[in-house]
Each structure stands twice: as C-alpha cells, then as structure tokens.
C-alpha cells in the first residue's frame, strides 16, 4: 500500500512525471484545462474527441513538461472506446488517470425562465410543455452525459489497475466531470442536463464502491464545476453573469467565472498522489453558487 508523499513541496505533491492520462472531450473547454494542467506537471495526456482536427490542434499548440496526444474517440461508441483502449495499451500498457469529461448541453426549455410565457401560467400548460420535450433528445443527452462514463470507465479499469501496480495501490484514478447543475433544485432551463449530471455523479459513486468491494486499486471521484468558460457556456456567459437572475438564480458570490488555473489545480490535486486518500466523493468548485441557490448540498 503506497504511503502519502513524505516530500511536502508542491513540486513533489503534484508531480505527474511518468504518468499517463486520458481526458475525454479533451480538445476544448474544461477538458483541455485539465489536460494542460496534468501535462504541465509532467504527464503524457491523451486528449480524446470525435473531432480529430480539434484534438490535433490542441495537442500541437501545447508547450510544457509533458505531452498532449490527440486520440480519436467517440465515448458513445463501444468500438471507438475499445480502439482507444487498444491504442493506449499498445503504446503504454497502463493508464494512471482517466477523466470522463465529454458532454453536451440541451435540450433547452427556455420558456421556463420567461414569466410572460403562457406555459408557466397553469398546471396543465406547464405539464404539457414539459411533456412536449423530444424523447430522442433526452435519450441522446443521457447517452453522452450520463452513461457513457459507465462504458469508458469499465473498459479502462484494467489498465488503471496496472497503473496502480506501478506507483502503489489506489494511486490510479478515474474521475467524472459533472456539474453544479447536478445538485441544483432549479431546472435552469435544462432539465435533461441537470438530470444527466446528477446521474453521472451517482454512477461515479457506485464505481468507487464496487471497485473497493472487489479490492480493485482504482479510486473514483467526480468534480462538479460551476461557471467556467467552455463551448457549452460561452453563449450564456457572453450575456454576463447577471443573466443568471433570469433563471431564478442568485449570481455567483465570487462575482466572476472560474479560471483555468483553478480548474486545473483542483483536478490535479484529486488525481495526483496528494489526493490519494480521496475516493467516492464529488468536489464542488462553484465560486460559492450553492451557498445561495437551492441545492441538495
């Protein structure tokens, strides 16, 4: 069993030298922030994505201690997942860190935040407006935002266990990027997104428990971001943080969006040896949003 690092310098606590990571949806936004943070501290990081040109461009522009490696990966396709696993197994033979980050927004229910919309004025109108949401969009959303993490994590858990053999039990880590929305009691105009993120959180907790029961030395946690710049949030953030009031929300107490350093630093702690005692938890990084808004926390 690996002991905590005895060297308490930050350079040792968060060192990712000789570590191999995979970040799904790693070509842009939060996924890229995390991938760059891991690579800047020495890891070789595969950034998986369906858009090959995007992951290639992100890999080429990175400069740091480690390396970003583009990897074609569709997390909703089992053949694509297995192809990515085979590529990493052939090149490295193990995996130290898996970040389940791939996701999407929608379907949107923008009428919910419009007090003048007749759909909000009676029980029948409200109920039937929700009933009208397209089931196929809900299914597509859950396929990517929720249960894709089941198949990606299960496919790579063997390689992650081999990663733990290299550095000590429980060092290898799988992490799912969820959202503060998964804890929100307000729909925020996107019921499917909030529900999908809540499901992804519970999937991660179940993985942590079931792996621990079997003494499989892989930690599983989730990271729930608040407002950070990404492809999913860009259009709304361009309207300013005060636009959150329209959704029935208090603005973020921090008064700003989260930074790249704050996202990368939190993820780095969670998956590095310094976070090795963390298992089965969700860490919320939201600038205090849940302190003022209806949340299950």
mmCIF file of C-alpha atoms in Angstrom:
data_model
loop_
_atom_site.group_PDB
_atom_site.id
_atom_site.type_symbol
_atom_site.label_atom_id
_atom_site.label_comp_id
_atom_site.label_asym_id
_atom_site.label_seq_id
_atom_site.Cartn_x
_atom_site.Cartn_y
_atom_site.Cartn_z
ATOM 1 C CA UNK A 1 0.000 0.000 0.000
ATOM 2 C CA UNK A 2 1.510 3.328 -1.058
ATOM 3 C CA UNK A 3 2.192 5.830 1.716
ATOM 4 C CA UNK A 4 1.489 9.549 1.305
ATOM 5 C CA UNK A 5 4.387 11.534 -0.160
ATOM 6 C CA UNK A 6 6.917 12.487 2.512
ATOM 7 C CA UNK A 7 8.145 15.457 0.477
ATOM 8 C CA UNK A 8 5.661 18.254 1.170
ATOM 9 C CA UNK A 9 6.847 20.634 -1.531
ATOM 10 C CA UNK A 10 4.205 21.389 -4.179
ATOM 11 C CA UNK A 11 6.602 20.192 -6.859
ATOM 12 C CA UNK A 12 6.555 16.732 -5.267
ATOM 13 C CA UNK A 13 2.951 16.615 -4.082
ATOM 14 C CA UNK A 14 1.550 17.267 -7.534
ATOM 15 C CA UNK A 15 4.251 15.766 -9.722
ATOM 16 C CA UNK A 16 2.785 13.785 -12.628
ATOM 17 C CA UNK A 17 6.075 12.704 -14.194
ATOM 18 C CA UNK A 18 5.850 9.249 -15.751
ATOM 19 C CA UNK A 19 2.041 9.264 -15.509
ATOM 20 C CA UNK A 20 -0.256 8.511 -18.432
ATOM 21 C CA UNK A 21 -3.712 10.096 -18.583
ATOM 22 C CA UNK A 22 -6.742 10.118 -20.850
ATOM 23 C CA UNK A 23 -9.153 13.061 -20.935
ATOM 24 C CA UNK A 24 -12.296 12.539 -22.987
ATOM 25 C CA UNK A 25 -13.608 15.666 -24.627
ATOM 26 C CA UNK A 26 -10.096 16.974 -24.039
ATOM 27 C CA UNK A 27 -9.745 19.242 -27.053
ATOM 28 C CA UNK A 28 -11.598 22.274 -25.677
ATOM 29 C CA UNK A 29 -13.005 23.912 -22.554
ATOM 30 C CA UNK A 30 -12.752 22.275 -19.146
ATOM 31 C CA UNK A 31 -11.309 19.076 -20.597
ATOM 32 C CA UNK A 32 -8.450 20.981 -22.189
ATOM 33 C CA UNK A 33 -7.845 22.982 -18.985
ATOM 34 C CA UNK A 34 -7.423 19.740 -17.060
ATOM 35 C CA UNK A 35 -5.343 18.067 -19.750
ATOM 36 C CA UNK A 36 -2.962 21.029 -19.886
ATOM 37 C CA UNK A 37 -2.686 21.079 -16.095
ATOM 38 C CA UNK A 38 -1.728 17.407 -15.984
ATOM 39 C CA UNK A 39 0.734 17.745 -18.857
ATOM 40 C CA UNK A 40 2.302 20.916 -17.417
ATOM 41 C CA UNK A 41 3.192 18.828 -14.360
ATOM 42 C CA UNK A 42 4.802 16.056 -16.353
ATOM 43 C CA UNK A 43 2.043 13.695 -17.547
ATOM 44 C CA UNK A 44 1.599 12.400 -21.052
ATOM 45 C CA UNK A 45 -2.073 13.058 -21.723
ATOM 46 C CA UNK A 46 -4.231 11.561 -24.432
ATOM 47 C CA UNK A 47 -6.954 14.041 -25.373
ATOM 48 C CA UNK A 48 -9.847 12.122 -26.856
ATOM 49 C CA UNK A 49 -12.541 13.603 -29.064
ATOM 50 C CA UNK A 50 -14.817 12.948 -32.012
ATOM 51 C CA UNK A 51 -13.444 15.965 -33.893
ATOM 52 C CA UNK A 52 -9.993 14.890 -34.956
ATOM 53 C CA UNK A 53 -8.952 18.335 -36.187
ATOM 54 C CA UNK A 54 -9.779 19.888 -32.789
ATOM 55 C CA UNK A 55 -7.729 17.467 -30.672
ATOM 56 C CA UNK A 56 -4.838 17.640 -33.138
ATOM 57 C CA UNK A 57 -4.752 21.433 -32.999
ATOM 58 C CA UNK A 58 -4.884 21.482 -29.181
ATOM 59 C CA UNK A 59 -2.064 18.941 -28.980
ATOM 60 C CA UNK A 60 0.126 20.853 -31.405
ATOM 61 C CA UNK A 61 -0.213 24.189 -29.620
ATOM 62 C CA UNK A 62 0.653 22.872 -26.125
ATOM 63 C CA UNK A 63 4.123 23.559 -24.727
ATOM 64 C CA UNK A 64 5.114 22.080 -21.378
ATOM 65 C CA UNK A 65 6.894 19.310 -19.487
ATOM 66 C CA UNK A 66 4.570 16.552 -20.606
ATOM 67 C CA UNK A 67 2.763 15.979 -23.867
ATOM 68 C CA UNK A 68 -0.763 16.198 -25.252
ATOM 69 C CA UNK A 69 -1.509 13.305 -27.601
ATOM 70 C CA UNK A 70 -4.543 13.519 -29.919
ATOM 71 C CA UNK A 71 -6.805 10.462 -29.897
ATOM 72 C CA UNK A 72 -9.907 9.921 -31.991
ATOM 73 C CA UNK A 73 -12.581 8.787 -29.526
ATOM 74 C CA UNK A 74 -16.371 8.699 -29.535
ATOM 75 C CA UNK A 75 -17.434 7.809 -25.987
ATOM 76 C CA UNK A 76 -20.911 6.783 -27.180
ATOM 77 C CA UNK A 77 -19.445 4.038 -29.390
ATOM 78 C CA UNK A 78 -18.151 0.807 -27.852
ATOM 79 C CA UNK A 79 -15.923 0.025 -30.891
ATOM 80 C CA UNK A 80 -14.386 3.508 -30.628
ATOM 81 C CA UNK A 81 -13.781 3.074 -26.887
ATOM 82 C CA UNK A 82 -12.098 -0.291 -27.435
ATOM 83 C CA UNK A 83 -9.990 1.109 -30.273
ATOM 84 C CA UNK A 84 -8.751 3.890 -27.964
ATOM 85 C CA UNK A 85 -8.042 1.346 -25.239
ATOM 86 C CA UNK A 86 -6.052 -0.811 -27.668
ATOM 87 C CA UNK A 87 -4.018 2.200 -28.804
ATOM 88 C CA UNK A 88 -3.074 3.159 -25.236
ATOM 89 C CA UNK A 89 -2.416 -0.451 -24.237
ATOM 90 C CA UNK A 90 -0.120 -0.950 -27.226
ATOM 91 C CA UNK A 91 1.833 2.260 -26.595
ATOM 92 C CA UNK A 92 1.958 2.385 -22.789
ATOM 93 C CA UNK A 93 0.441 -0.794 -21.373
ATOM 94 C CA UNK A 94 -1.288 1.012 -18.478
ATOM 95 C CA UNK A 95 -3.220 4.137 -17.553
ATOM 96 C CA UNK A 96 -2.813 6.266 -14.412
ATOM 97 C CA UNK A 97 -5.630 8.773 -14.833
ATOM 98 C CA UNK A 98 -8.965 8.697 -16.650
ATOM 99 C CA UNK A 99 -11.047 11.872 -16.887
ATOM 100 C CA UNK A 100 -14.604 11.353 -18.170
ATOM 101 C CA UNK A 101 -15.285 14.850 -19.451
ATOM 102 C CA UNK A 102 -17.093 14.533 -22.796
ATOM 103 C CA UNK A 103 -20.541 16.112 -22.692
ATOM 104 C CA UNK A 104 -23.097 18.333 -24.360
ATOM 105 C CA UNK A 105 -25.906 20.757 -23.485
ATOM 106 C CA UNK A 106 -29.610 20.632 -24.276
ATOM 107 C CA UNK A 107 -32.427 20.093 -24.841
ATOM 108 C CA UNK A 108 -33.314 23.576 -23.685
ATOM 109 C CA UNK A 109 -36.588 24.694 -22.087
ATOM 110 C CA UNK A 110 -36.046 28.440 -22.416
ATOM 111 C CA UNK A 111 -39.726 29.184 -21.843
ATOM 112 C CA UNK A 112 -39.316 28.192 -18.181
ATOM 113 C CA UNK A 113 -37.445 31.402 -17.335
ATOM 114 C CA UNK A 114 -39.927 33.629 -19.193
ATOM 115 C CA UNK A 115 -42.595 34.706 -16.698
ATOM 116 C CA UNK A 116 -44.701 36.086 -19.544
ATOM 117 C CA UNK A 117 -44.858 32.736 -21.343
ATOM 118 C CA UNK A 118 -48.363 31.193 -21.021
ATOM 119 C CA UNK A 119 -46.753 27.800 -20.397
ATOM 120 C CA UNK A 120 -45.921 28.994 -16.875
ATOM 121 C CA UNK A 121 -49.455 30.168 -16.040
ATOM 122 C CA UNK A 122 -51.336 26.935 -15.329
ATOM 123 C CA UNK A 123 -50.657 23.373 -14.211
ATOM 124 C CA UNK A 124 -51.938 21.910 -17.483
ATOM 125 C CA UNK A 125 -49.892 24.273 -19.652
ATOM 126 C CA UNK A 126 -46.739 23.715 -17.593
ATOM 127 C CA UNK A 127 -47.090 19.955 -17.574
ATOM 128 C CA UNK A 128 -47.814 19.623 -21.289
ATOM 129 C CA UNK A 129 -44.947 21.962 -22.190
ATOM 130 C CA UNK A 130 -42.564 19.618 -20.394
ATOM 131 C CA UNK A 131 -44.289 16.596 -21.924
ATOM 132 C CA UNK A 132 -43.627 18.073 -25.364
ATOM 133 C CA UNK A 133 -39.853 17.854 -24.949
ATOM 134 C CA UNK A 134 -38.422 15.414 -27.530
ATOM 135 C CA UNK A 135 -37.663 11.999 -26.071
ATOM 136 C CA UNK A 136 -34.944 11.336 -28.649
ATOM 137 C CA UNK A 137 -33.027 14.413 -27.495
ATOM 138 C CA UNK A 138 -33.277 13.258 -23.869
ATOM 139 C CA UNK A 139 -32.018 9.815 -24.901
ATOM 140 C CA UNK A 140 -29.113 11.272 -26.869
ATOM 141 C CA UNK A 141 -28.265 13.570 -23.981
ATOM 142 C CA UNK A 142 -28.190 10.778 -21.392
ATOM 143 C CA UNK A 143 -26.184 8.562 -23.729
ATOM 144 C CA UNK A 144 -23.346 11.086 -23.721
ATOM 145 C CA UNK A 145 -23.636 12.987 -20.426
ATOM 146 C CA UNK A 146 -24.558 10.115 -18.127
ATOM 147 C CA UNK A 147 -23.983 6.533 -19.048
ATOM 148 C CA UNK A 148 -21.058 6.907 -21.476
ATOM 149 C CA UNK A 149 -18.920 7.082 -18.318
ATOM 150 C CA UNK A 150 -20.063 3.545 -17.422
ATOM 151 C CA UNK A 151 -18.612 2.075 -20.592
ATOM 152 C CA UNK A 152 -15.466 4.224 -20.740
ATOM 153 C CA UNK A 153 -14.561 3.550 -17.100
ATOM 154 C CA UNK A 154 -15.321 -0.162 -17.298
ATOM 155 C CA UNK A 155 -13.246 -0.507 -20.475
ATOM 156 C CA UNK A 156 -10.205 1.165 -18.916
ATOM 157 C CA UNK A 157 -10.376 -0.128 -15.333
ATOM 158 C CA UNK A 158 -7.951 -2.969 -16.141
ATOM 159 C CA UNK A 159 -5.345 -0.547 -17.482
ATOM 160 C CA UNK A 160 -5.925 1.729 -14.482
ATOM 161 C CA UNK A 161 -5.263 -1.183 -12.108
ATOM 162 C CA UNK A 162 -1.978 -1.756 -13.927
ATOM 163 C CA UNK A 163 -1.195 1.921 -13.343
ATOM 164 C CA UNK A 164 -1.651 1.391 -9.606
ATOM 165 C CA UNK A 165 0.778 -1.530 -9.722
ATOM 166 C CA UNK A 166 3.469 0.906 -10.858
ATOM 167 C CA UNK A 167 3.028 3.512 -8.110
ATOM 168 C CA UNK A 168 1.152 1.796 -5.271
ATOM 169 C CA UNK A 169 -2.436 0.843 -4.588
ATOM 170 C CA UNK A 170 -5.154 3.491 -5.044
ATOM 171 C CA UNK A 171 -2.836 5.819 -6.960
ATOM 172 C CA UNK A 172 -4.651 5.283 -10.252
ATOM 173 C CA UNK A 173 -7.750 7.416 -10.529
ATOM 174 C CA UNK A 174 -10.880 7.725 -12.633
ATOM 175 C CA UNK A 175 -12.776 10.992 -12.407
ATOM 176 C CA UNK A 176 -16.023 12.192 -13.975
ATOM 177 C CA UNK A 177 -16.606 15.861 -14.694
ATOM 178 C CA UNK A 178 -20.160 16.509 -13.558
ATOM 179 C CA UNK A 179 -21.621 19.953 -12.799
ATOM 180 C CA UNK A 180 -23.057 22.096 -10.042
ATOM 181 C CA UNK A 181 -26.269 21.706 -12.063
ATOM 182 C CA UNK A 182 -26.447 18.083 -10.944
ATOM 183 C CA UNK A 183 -27.122 19.332 -7.413
ATOM 184 C CA UNK A 184 -29.446 22.193 -8.347
ATOM 185 C CA UNK A 185 -33.128 22.029 -7.414
ATOM 186 C CA UNK A 186 -33.864 24.551 -10.148
ATOM 187 C CA UNK A 187 -34.119 23.256 -13.709
ATOM 188 C CA UNK A 188 -32.253 26.321 -15.080
ATOM 189 C CA UNK A 189 -33.943 25.881 -18.474
ATOM 190 C CA UNK A 190 -32.320 22.462 -18.982
ATOM 191 C CA UNK A 191 -33.973 19.577 -17.120
ATOM 192 C CA UNK A 192 -32.147 16.935 -19.127
ATOM 193 C CA UNK A 193 -28.706 18.423 -18.469
ATOM 194 C CA UNK A 194 -29.244 18.670 -14.702
ATOM 195 C CA UNK A 195 -30.693 15.161 -14.540
ATOM 196 C CA UNK A 196 -27.866 13.731 -16.657
ATOM 197 C CA UNK A 197 -25.181 15.279 -14.488
ATOM 198 C CA UNK A 198 -26.872 14.000 -11.329
ATOM 199 C CA UNK A 199 -26.873 10.523 -12.862
ATOM 200 C CA UNK A 200 -23.184 10.800 -13.777
ATOM 201 C CA UNK A 201 -22.375 11.717 -10.169
ATOM 202 C CA UNK A 202 -24.129 8.642 -8.828
ATOM 203 C CA UNK A 203 -22.503 6.415 -11.436
ATOM 204 C CA UNK A 204 -19.090 7.574 -10.177
ATOM 205 C CA UNK A 205 -20.078 6.846 -6.574
ATOM 206 C CA UNK A 206 -21.238 3.342 -7.491
ATOM 207 C CA UNK A 207 -17.976 2.680 -9.328
ATOM 208 C CA UNK A 208 -15.983 3.752 -6.274
ATOM 209 C CA UNK A 209 -17.955 1.393 -4.061
ATOM 210 C CA UNK A 210 -18.000 -1.614 -6.374
ATOM 211 C CA UNK A 211 -14.270 -1.372 -7.134
ATOM 212 C CA UNK A 212 -13.441 -1.005 -3.429
ATOM 213 C CA UNK A 213 -15.587 -4.050 -2.572
ATOM 214 C CA UNK A 214 -13.514 -6.085 -5.025
ATOM 215 C CA UNK A 215 -10.213 -4.612 -3.827
ATOM 216 C CA UNK A 216 -9.543 -3.186 -7.287
ATOM 217 C CA UNK A 217 -6.989 -0.421 -6.583
ATOM 218 C CA UNK A 218 -8.597 2.393 -8.583
ATOM 219 C CA UNK A 219 -10.106 5.481 -6.942
ATOM 220 C CA UNK A 220 -13.214 7.044 -8.497
ATOM 221 C CA UNK A 221 -14.391 10.586 -7.784
ATOM 222 C CA UNK A 222 -16.239 13.356 -9.569
ATOM 223 C CA UNK A 223 -15.571 17.067 -9.994
ATOM 224 C CA UNK A 224 -18.566 19.409 -10.256
ATOM 225 C CA UNK A 225 -17.652 22.726 -11.896
ATOM 226 C CA UNK A 226 -19.676 25.877 -11.581
ATOM 227 C CA UNK A 227 -19.373 28.619 -14.173
ATOM 228 C CA UNK A 228 -16.257 28.182 -16.315
ATOM 229 C CA UNK A 229 -15.716 29.187 -19.922
ATOM 230 C CA UNK A 230 -16.394 26.367 -22.367
ATOM 231 C CA UNK A 231 -18.206 25.687 -25.612
ATOM 232 C CA UNK A 232 -21.276 24.766 -23.543
ATOM 233 C CA UNK A 233 -21.346 28.019 -21.552
ATOM 234 C CA UNK A 234 -19.917 30.566 -23.987
ATOM 235 C CA UNK A 235 -23.217 31.842 -25.434
ATOM 236 C CA UNK A 236 -24.744 32.375 -21.989
ATOM 237 C CA UNK A 237 -21.610 33.914 -20.469
ATOM 238 C CA UNK A 238 -21.461 36.443 -23.282
ATOM 239 C CA UNK A 239 -24.644 37.878 -21.731
ATOM 240 C CA UNK A 240 -22.843 38.344 -18.386
ATOM 241 C CA UNK A 241 -23.246 36.649 -15.005
ATOM 242 C CA UNK A 242 -26.303 38.778 -14.220
ATOM 243 C CA UNK A 243 -28.171 36.797 -16.867
ATOM 244 C CA UNK A 244 -28.366 34.001 -14.286
ATOM 245 C CA UNK A 245 -31.042 36.048 -12.474
ATOM 246 C CA UNK A 246 -33.373 35.315 -15.371
ATOM 247 C CA UNK A 247 -33.155 31.619 -14.437
ATOM 248 C CA UNK A 248 -34.232 32.351 -10.865
ATOM 249 C CA UNK A 249 -30.656 32.176 -9.601
ATOM 250 C CA UNK A 250 -28.560 34.421 -7.401
ATOM 251 C CA UNK A 251 -25.337 35.422 -9.192
ATOM 252 C CA UNK A 252 -22.124 33.637 -8.242
ATOM 253 C CA UNK A 253 -20.862 35.124 -4.933
ATOM 254 C CA UNK A 254 -17.307 35.189 -6.286
ATOM 255 C CA UNK A 255 -18.511 37.691 -8.883
ATOM 256 C CA UNK A 256 -16.640 36.055 -11.765
ATOM 257 C CA UNK A 257 -16.252 32.837 -13.672
ATOM 258 C CA UNK A 258 -13.722 30.222 -12.596
ATOM 259 C CA UNK A 259 -10.210 30.355 -14.008
ATOM 260 C CA UNK A 260 -8.181 27.827 -15.940
ATOM 261 C CA UNK A 261 -5.716 27.599 -13.035
ATOM 262 C CA UNK A 262 -8.493 26.903 -10.521
ATOM 263 C CA UNK A 263 -9.913 24.104 -12.648
ATOM 264 C CA UNK A 264 -6.551 22.533 -13.462
ATOM 265 C CA UNK A 265 -5.323 22.862 -9.868
ATOM 266 C CA UNK A 266 -8.376 21.177 -8.355
ATOM 267 C CA UNK A 267 -8.276 18.294 -10.824
ATOM 268 C CA UNK A 268 -4.530 17.901 -10.347
ATOM 269 C CA UNK A 269 -4.944 17.552 -6.572
ATOM 270 C CA UNK A 270 -7.718 14.984 -6.972
ATOM 271 C CA UNK A 271 -5.830 12.638 -9.308
ATOM 272 C CA UNK A 272 -2.265 13.082 -8.040
ATOM 273 C CA UNK A 273 -0.622 11.187 -5.190
ATOM 274 C CA UNK A 274 -1.503 14.069 -2.836
ATOM 275 C CA UNK A 275 -5.199 13.275 -3.342
ATOM 276 C CA UNK A 276 -4.751 9.525 -2.949
ATOM 277 C CA UNK A 277 -6.953 9.340 0.185
ATOM 278 C CA UNK A 278 -9.931 10.757 -1.723
ATOM 279 C CA UNK A 279 -12.368 8.144 -3.006
ATOM 280 C CA UNK A 280 -16.089 8.071 -3.804
ATOM 281 C CA UNK A 281 -16.521 11.845 -3.445
ATOM 282 C CA UNK A 282 -17.783 14.751 -5.536
ATOM 283 C CA UNK A 283 -15.866 18.010 -5.201
ATOM 284 C CA UNK A 284 -17.857 21.160 -5.975
ATOM 285 C CA UNK A 285 -15.916 24.109 -7.399
ATOM 286 C CA UNK A 286 -18.537 26.776 -7.995
ATOM 287 C CA UNK A 287 -17.418 30.112 -6.524
ATOM 288 C CA UNK A 288 -19.998 29.752 -3.746
ATOM 289 C CA UNK A 289 -23.004 29.316 -6.060
ATOM 290 C CA UNK A 290 -24.584 26.527 -3.972
ATOM 291 C CA UNK A 291 -24.416 28.650 -0.822
ATOM 292 C CA UNK A 292 -27.138 30.993 -2.164
ATOM 293 C CA UNK A 293 -29.140 28.824 -4.558
ATOM 294 C CA UNK A 294 -31.454 25.848 -3.952
ATOM 295 C CA UNK A 295 -29.220 22.798 -3.925
ATOM 296 C CA UNK A 296 -29.201 19.311 -2.454
ATOM 297 C CA UNK A 297 -25.906 20.190 -0.789
#
